[in-house]
mmCIF file of C-alpha atoms in Angstrom:
data_model
loop_
_atom_site.group_PDB
_atom_site.id
_atom_site.type_symbol
_atom_site.label_atom_id
_atom_site.label_comp_id
_atom_site.label_asym_id
_atom_site.label_seq_id
_atom_site.Cartn_x
_atom_site.Cartn_y
_atom_site.Cartn_z
ATOM 1 C CA MET A 1 -0.069 18.089 -12.217
ATOM 2 C CA THR A 2 3.257 16.314 -12.157
ATOM 3 C CA GLU A 3 3.176 12.500 -12.501
ATOM 4 C CA GLU A 4 3.493 10.601 -9.245
ATOM 5 C CA PRO A 5 5.496 7.434 -9.369
ATOM 6 C CA ARG A 6 3.167 4.497 -10.047
ATOM 7 C CA VAL A 7 3.712 2.996 -6.630
ATOM 8 C CA ASP A 8 0.816 0.614 -6.935
ATOM 9 C CA ALA A 9 2.183 -0.884 -10.173
ATOM 10 C CA ILE A 10 5.528 -1.348 -8.465
ATOM 11 C CA PHE A 11 4.080 -3.164 -5.481
ATOM 12 C CA VAL A 12 1.926 -5.370 -7.699
ATOM 13 C CA ALA A 13 5.038 -6.177 -9.719
ATOM 14 C CA LEU A 14 6.924 -7.045 -6.518
ATOM 15 C CA SER A 15 4.068 -9.113 -5.062
ATOM 16 C CA ASP A 16 5.141 -12.182 -6.997
ATOM 17 C CA GLY A 17 8.032 -14.208 -5.624
ATOM 18 C CA THR A 18 9.304 -15.270 -9.075
ATOM 19 C CA ARG A 19 9.410 -11.673 -10.207
ATOM 20 C CA ARG A 20 11.383 -10.737 -7.092
ATOM 21 C CA ASP A 21 13.786 -13.557 -7.971
ATOM 22 C CA VAL A 22 14.150 -12.155 -11.496
ATOM 23 C CA LEU A 23 14.896 -8.669 -10.083
ATOM 24 C CA ARG A 24 17.368 -10.117 -7.598
ATOM 25 C CA SER A 25 19.129 -12.120 -10.312
ATOM 26 C CA LEU A 26 19.394 -9.045 -12.564
ATOM 27 C CA SER A 27 20.858 -7.077 -9.648
ATOM 28 C CA GLU A 28 23.343 -9.764 -8.684
ATOM 29 C CA ASP A 29 24.313 -11.138 -12.092
ATOM 30 C CA GLY A 30 23.988 -8.015 -14.184
ATOM 31 C CA PRO A 31 22.049 -7.330 -17.392
ATOM 32 C CA SER A 32 20.643 -10.584 -18.773
ATOM 33 C CA THR A 33 18.446 -12.007 -21.479
ATOM 34 C CA SER A 34 15.320 -14.003 -20.681
ATOM 35 C CA THR A 35 17.156 -17.163 -21.754
ATOM 36 C CA GLU A 36 20.013 -16.497 -19.316
ATOM 37 C CA LEU A 37 17.564 -15.805 -16.514
ATOM 38 C CA ALA A 38 15.612 -18.990 -17.258
ATOM 39 C CA ALA A 39 18.879 -20.922 -16.976
ATOM 40 C CA ARG A 40 19.446 -19.559 -13.465
ATOM 41 C CA LEU A 41 15.872 -19.791 -12.128
ATOM 42 C CA PRO A 42 13.402 -22.756 -11.894
ATOM 43 C CA VAL A 43 11.094 -21.064 -14.392
ATOM 44 C CA SER A 44 10.500 -21.476 -18.141
ATOM 45 C CA ARG A 45 11.811 -18.890 -20.579
ATOM 46 C CA GLN A 46 8.285 -18.013 -21.584
ATOM 47 C CA ALA A 47 7.309 -17.290 -17.944
ATOM 48 C CA VAL A 48 10.451 -15.258 -17.451
ATOM 49 C CA ALA A 49 9.652 -13.222 -20.568
ATOM 50 C CA LYS A 50 6.159 -12.428 -19.247
ATOM 51 C CA HIS A 51 7.518 -11.441 -15.862
ATOM 52 C CA LEU A 52 10.119 -9.163 -17.518
ATOM 53 C CA GLU A 53 7.339 -7.554 -19.540
ATOM 54 C CA LEU A 54 5.367 -6.756 -16.384
ATOM 55 C CA LEU A 55 8.500 -5.511 -14.598
ATOM 56 C CA ALA A 56 9.255 -3.269 -17.575
ATOM 57 C CA GLU A 57 5.691 -1.844 -17.539
ATOM 58 C CA ALA A 58 6.158 -1.027 -13.876
ATOM 59 C CA GLY A 59 9.396 0.754 -14.748
ATOM 60 C CA LEU A 60 11.525 -1.609 -12.649
ATOM 61 C CA VAL A 61 13.609 -2.938 -15.570
ATOM 62 C CA ARG A 62 14.423 -1.721 -19.032
ATOM 63 C CA ALA A 63 15.547 -3.581 -22.135
ATOM 64 C CA SER A 64 18.172 -2.816 -24.675
ATOM 65 C CA ALA A 65 18.095 -4.549 -28.051
ATOM 66 C CA GLU A 66 21.206 -6.613 -28.699
ATOM 67 C CA GLY A 67 20.964 -8.387 -31.983
ATOM 68 C CA ARG A 68 18.085 -10.830 -31.657
ATOM 69 C CA ALA A 69 18.178 -10.983 -27.866
ATOM 70 C CA ARG A 70 16.868 -8.232 -25.558
ATOM 71 C CA ARG A 71 19.044 -7.722 -22.513
ATOM 72 C CA PHE A 72 17.265 -6.498 -19.407
ATOM 73 C CA ARG A 73 18.692 -4.438 -16.563
ATOM 74 C CA VAL A 74 17.285 -3.027 -13.316
ATOM 75 C CA THR A 75 16.269 0.637 -13.263
ATOM 76 C CA PRO A 76 16.835 1.623 -9.630
ATOM 77 C CA GLY A 77 14.784 4.827 -9.565
ATOM 78 C CA PRO A 78 11.232 3.415 -9.194
ATOM 79 C CA LEU A 79 12.258 0.939 -6.497
ATOM 80 C CA THR A 80 13.829 3.790 -4.556
ATOM 81 C CA ASP A 81 10.608 5.773 -5.011
ATOM 82 C CA ALA A 82 8.590 2.834 -3.700
ATOM 83 C CA MET A 83 10.883 2.397 -0.716
ATOM 84 C CA GLY A 84 10.656 6.135 -0.036
ATOM 85 C CA TRP A 85 6.875 5.824 -0.086
ATOM 86 C CA MET A 86 7.022 2.991 2.438
ATOM 87 C CA VAL A 87 9.228 5.049 4.760
ATOM 88 C CA ASP A 88 7.158 8.240 4.471
ATOM 89 C CA VAL A 89 3.723 6.633 4.763
ATOM 90 C CA GLY A 90 4.980 4.308 7.520
ATOM 91 C CA ALA A 91 6.151 7.346 9.517
ATOM 92 C CA GLU A 92 2.803 9.090 8.958
ATOM 93 C CA TRP A 93 0.985 6.062 10.424
ATOM 94 C CA ASP A 94 3.370 5.857 13.379
ATOM 95 C CA GLU A 95 2.484 9.495 14.213
ATOM 96 C CA ARG A 96 -1.249 8.897 13.795
ATOM 97 C CA LEU A 97 -1.216 5.751 15.902
ATOM 98 C CA GLU A 98 0.612 7.613 18.656
ATOM 99 C CA SER A 99 -2.072 10.330 18.427
ATOM 100 C CA LEU A 100 -4.782 7.599 18.617
ATOM 101 C CA ARG A 101 -3.100 6.131 21.673
ATOM 102 C CA ARG A 102 -2.995 9.514 23.461
ATOM 103 C CA HIS A 103 -6.647 10.123 22.573
ATOM 104 C CA VAL A 104 -8.072 6.790 23.788
ATOM 105 C CA GLU A 105 -5.879 6.752 26.945
ATOM 106 C CA ARG A 106 -6.831 10.287 28.039
ATOM 107 C CA ARG A 107 -8.332 10.268 31.517
ATOM 108 C CA MET B 1 4.939 -8.100 -0.164
ATOM 109 C CA GLU B 2 1.177 -8.135 0.332
ATOM 110 C CA GLU B 3 1.140 -5.268 2.839
ATOM 111 C CA PRO B 4 3.911 -2.769 2.226
ATOM 112 C CA ILE B 5 2.898 -0.796 5.308
ATOM 113 C CA ARG B 6 2.038 -2.473 8.596
ATOM 114 C CA ARG B 7 2.197 -0.578 11.892
ATOM 115 C CA GLU B 8 0.781 -1.347 15.314
ATOM 116 C CA VAL B 9 0.310 0.195 18.690
ATOM 117 C CA THR B 10 -0.942 -1.317 21.975
ATOM 118 C CA VAL B 11 -3.335 1.021 23.797
ATOM 119 C CA ASP B 12 -4.632 0.918 27.345
ATOM 120 C CA ALA B 13 -8.284 0.923 26.348
ATOM 121 C CA SER B 14 -10.934 -1.639 25.472
ATOM 122 C CA PRO B 15 -11.680 -2.648 21.845
ATOM 123 C CA ASP B 16 -15.059 -0.910 22.146
ATOM 124 C CA ALA B 17 -13.402 2.334 23.180
ATOM 125 C CA VAL B 18 -10.878 2.031 20.389
ATOM 126 C CA TRP B 19 -13.679 1.252 17.889
ATOM 127 C CA ASP B 20 -15.433 4.461 18.832
ATOM 128 C CA ALA B 21 -12.242 6.325 17.982
ATOM 129 C CA VAL B 22 -11.575 4.525 14.720
ATOM 130 C CA GLY B 23 -14.958 3.637 13.222
ATOM 131 C CA THR B 24 -16.965 6.792 13.801
ATOM 132 C CA PRO B 25 -16.573 10.254 12.228
ATOM 133 C CA GLU B 26 -16.385 12.094 15.574
ATOM 134 C CA GLY B 27 -13.889 9.554 16.878
ATOM 135 C CA LEU B 28 -11.569 9.793 13.890
ATOM 136 C CA ALA B 29 -11.688 13.561 13.859
ATOM 137 C CA ALA B 30 -10.429 13.647 17.464
ATOM 138 C CA TRP B 31 -7.004 12.218 16.698
ATOM 139 C CA PHE B 32 -6.456 11.796 12.965
ATOM 140 C CA GLY B 33 -5.320 15.342 12.437
ATOM 141 C CA ALA B 34 -7.916 16.201 9.840
ATOM 142 C CA GLU B 35 -11.554 17.145 9.281
ATOM 143 C CA VAL B 36 -13.389 13.906 8.721
ATOM 144 C CA GLU B 37 -16.484 12.900 6.787
ATOM 145 C CA LEU B 38 -17.542 9.289 7.212
ATOM 146 C CA GLU B 39 -20.580 7.220 6.361
ATOM 147 C CA PRO B 40 -19.607 4.119 8.428
ATOM 148 C CA ARG B 41 -21.046 1.413 6.197
ATOM 149 C CA PRO B 42 -19.623 -0.588 3.237
ATOM 150 C CA GLY B 43 -19.896 1.645 0.198
ATOM 151 C CA GLY B 44 -20.114 4.769 2.352
ATOM 152 C CA ALA B 45 -18.045 7.853 1.688
ATOM 153 C CA ILE B 46 -14.937 8.705 3.646
ATOM 154 C CA ALA B 47 -12.987 11.957 3.349
ATOM 155 C CA PHE B 48 -10.154 13.709 5.195
ATOM 156 C CA ARG B 49 -9.123 17.342 4.866
ATOM 157 C CA MET B 50 -5.714 18.060 6.405
ATOM 158 C CA PRO B 51 -4.702 21.376 7.950
ATOM 159 C CA ASP B 52 -2.334 22.016 5.005
ATOM 160 C CA GLY B 53 -5.308 21.920 2.628
ATOM 161 C CA SER B 54 -4.575 18.498 1.134
ATOM 162 C CA ALA B 55 -7.410 16.028 1.031
ATOM 163 C CA ARG B 56 -8.088 12.305 0.706
ATOM 164 C CA ARG B 57 -11.362 10.842 -0.516
ATOM 165 C CA GLY B 58 -12.538 7.302 -0.713
ATOM 166 C CA VAL B 59 -14.976 4.538 -0.061
ATOM 167 C CA VAL B 60 -15.570 2.451 3.056
ATOM 168 C CA GLU B 61 -15.104 -1.282 2.472
ATOM 169 C CA THR B 62 -15.467 -3.089 5.818
ATOM 170 C CA VAL B 63 -17.246 -2.122 9.019
ATOM 171 C CA GLU B 64 -17.081 -4.993 11.581
ATOM 172 C CA PRO B 65 -17.227 -3.564 15.116
ATOM 173 C CA PRO B 66 -15.223 -3.886 17.198
ATOM 174 C CA THR B 67 -12.672 -5.730 15.084
ATOM 175 C CA ARG B 68 -12.086 -4.431 11.575
ATOM 176 C CA PHE B 69 -12.531 -1.154 9.712
ATOM 177 C CA ALA B 70 -11.257 -0.833 6.152
ATOM 178 C CA PHE B 71 -11.459 1.706 3.338
ATOM 179 C CA ARG B 72 -9.716 2.688 0.157
ATOM 180 C CA TRP B 73 -8.688 6.258 -0.479
ATOM 181 C CA ARG B 74 -6.711 8.470 -2.804
ATOM 182 C CA SER B 75 -5.268 11.931 -2.512
ATOM 183 C CA VAL B 76 -7.187 14.707 -4.297
ATOM 184 C CA ALA B 77 -5.539 18.011 -5.061
ATOM 185 C CA ILE B 78 -6.782 20.999 -6.969
ATOM 186 C CA GLY B 79 -3.950 22.719 -8.766
ATOM 187 C CA SER B 80 -3.723 25.520 -11.283
ATOM 188 C CA ASP B 81 -4.090 22.997 -14.106
ATOM 189 C CA GLY B 82 -7.061 21.118 -12.732
ATOM 190 C CA VAL B 83 -7.856 18.324 -10.330
ATOM 191 C CA GLY B 84 -5.229 15.669 -9.727
ATOM 192 C CA VAL B 85 -5.826 12.358 -8.020
ATOM 193 C CA GLY B 86 -3.193 10.126 -6.566
ATOM 194 C CA ASP B 87 -3.052 6.360 -6.694
ATOM 195 C CA VAL B 88 -5.654 4.433 -4.723
ATOM 196 C CA SER B 89 -4.473 2.641 -1.621
ATOM 197 C CA HIS B 90 -6.280 0.339 0.765
ATOM 198 C CA VAL B 91 -6.219 0.970 4.526
ATOM 199 C CA THR B 92 -7.274 -1.528 7.182
ATOM 200 C CA PHE B 93 -7.554 -1.102 10.957
ATOM 201 C CA GLU B 94 -7.623 -4.323 12.971
ATOM 202 C CA LEU B 95 -8.344 -4.314 16.708
ATOM 203 C CA GLU B 96 -7.232 -7.299 18.794
ATOM 204 C CA PRO B 97 -8.191 -7.625 22.466
ATOM 205 C CA LEU B 98 -5.612 -8.582 25.045
ATOM 206 C CA ALA B 99 -6.450 -10.568 28.207
ATOM 207 C CA ASP B 100 -5.571 -7.597 30.402
ATOM 208 C CA GLY B 101 -8.150 -5.372 28.728
ATOM 209 C CA ARG B 102 -5.790 -3.507 26.453
ATOM 210 C CA THR B 103 -6.108 -3.520 22.669
ATOM 211 C CA ILE B 104 -3.593 -3.975 19.889
ATOM 212 C CA VAL B 105 -4.356 -1.693 16.947
ATOM 213 C CA THR B 106 -2.819 -2.702 13.628
ATOM 214 C CA VAL B 107 -3.043 -0.542 10.538
ATOM 215 C CA THR B 108 -1.993 -1.677 7.076
ATOM 216 C CA GLU B 109 -1.847 0.321 3.869
ATOM 217 C CA SER B 110 -1.433 -1.303 0.455
ATOM 218 C CA PRO B 111 -1.313 0.575 -2.867
ATOM 219 C CA GLY B 112 -3.698 -0.466 -5.534
ATOM 220 C CA VAL B 113 -7.165 -1.915 -5.482
ATOM 221 C CA LEU B 114 -7.697 -4.828 -3.139
ATOM 222 C CA GLY B 115 -7.475 -8.118 -4.930
ATOM 223 C CA ALA B 116 -5.701 -9.255 -8.041
ATOM 224 C CA ASP B 117 -5.553 -7.256 -11.208
ATOM 225 C CA PRO B 118 -6.861 -9.609 -13.901
ATOM 226 C CA GLU B 119 -4.953 -7.904 -16.670
ATOM 227 C CA LEU B 120 -1.693 -8.316 -14.822
ATOM 228 C CA LEU B 121 -2.427 -11.936 -14.036
ATOM 229 C CA ALA B 122 -3.194 -12.535 -17.727
ATOM 230 C CA ALA B 123 0.104 -10.913 -18.645
ATOM 231 C CA VAL B 124 2.054 -13.570 -16.731
ATOM 232 C CA GLY B 125 -0.029 -16.438 -18.102
ATOM 233 C CA ARG B 126 -1.485 -17.718 -14.876
#
């Protein structure tokens, strides 16, 4: 069986507002270290580092070693997969709900 | 982003009539577009087999007529290299009565097991 994108891990990763801020900052400001992110956000460097670890496990960011500091960047693929899931499954439910409506309203 | 999928429809039918369609196996089978097995009690089995052969299996979580019906499910497929299961997601139907006798039906679907993942919470030091 081919691997499906780990959509649940992505949504759990995105369920935290600070992690969304980290992703947004990486998108807007470009690849950054945890120290640079902590300077931009109202969060400690240690908390940023833990959030980055979780985002990396979900496949949403990846790190490149750069001397002593790891620089993180967004990997757009999984987020696109998650958004695709939302669109596809949302459309499925729209169809089913329309089918439900026709069924309960039949006279 | 607690509920990635949230869709609703307003139907010209009472909550009781809608509950019959959503919370019973015969009711679900009439509109879902699949063969349905359902034991309508918390912990009961729920299964859907679609016309294209794909299937979903899961467990009922909430049965509160005529207001709330919830279950978790995952896709199950049998391929040439064995059985594959998709990620679990959590589905909830909520029925809200309107003063004019109609019912708002809201469905939400969230990937992952309901509730926090303790390992993930530990990873961010909360």
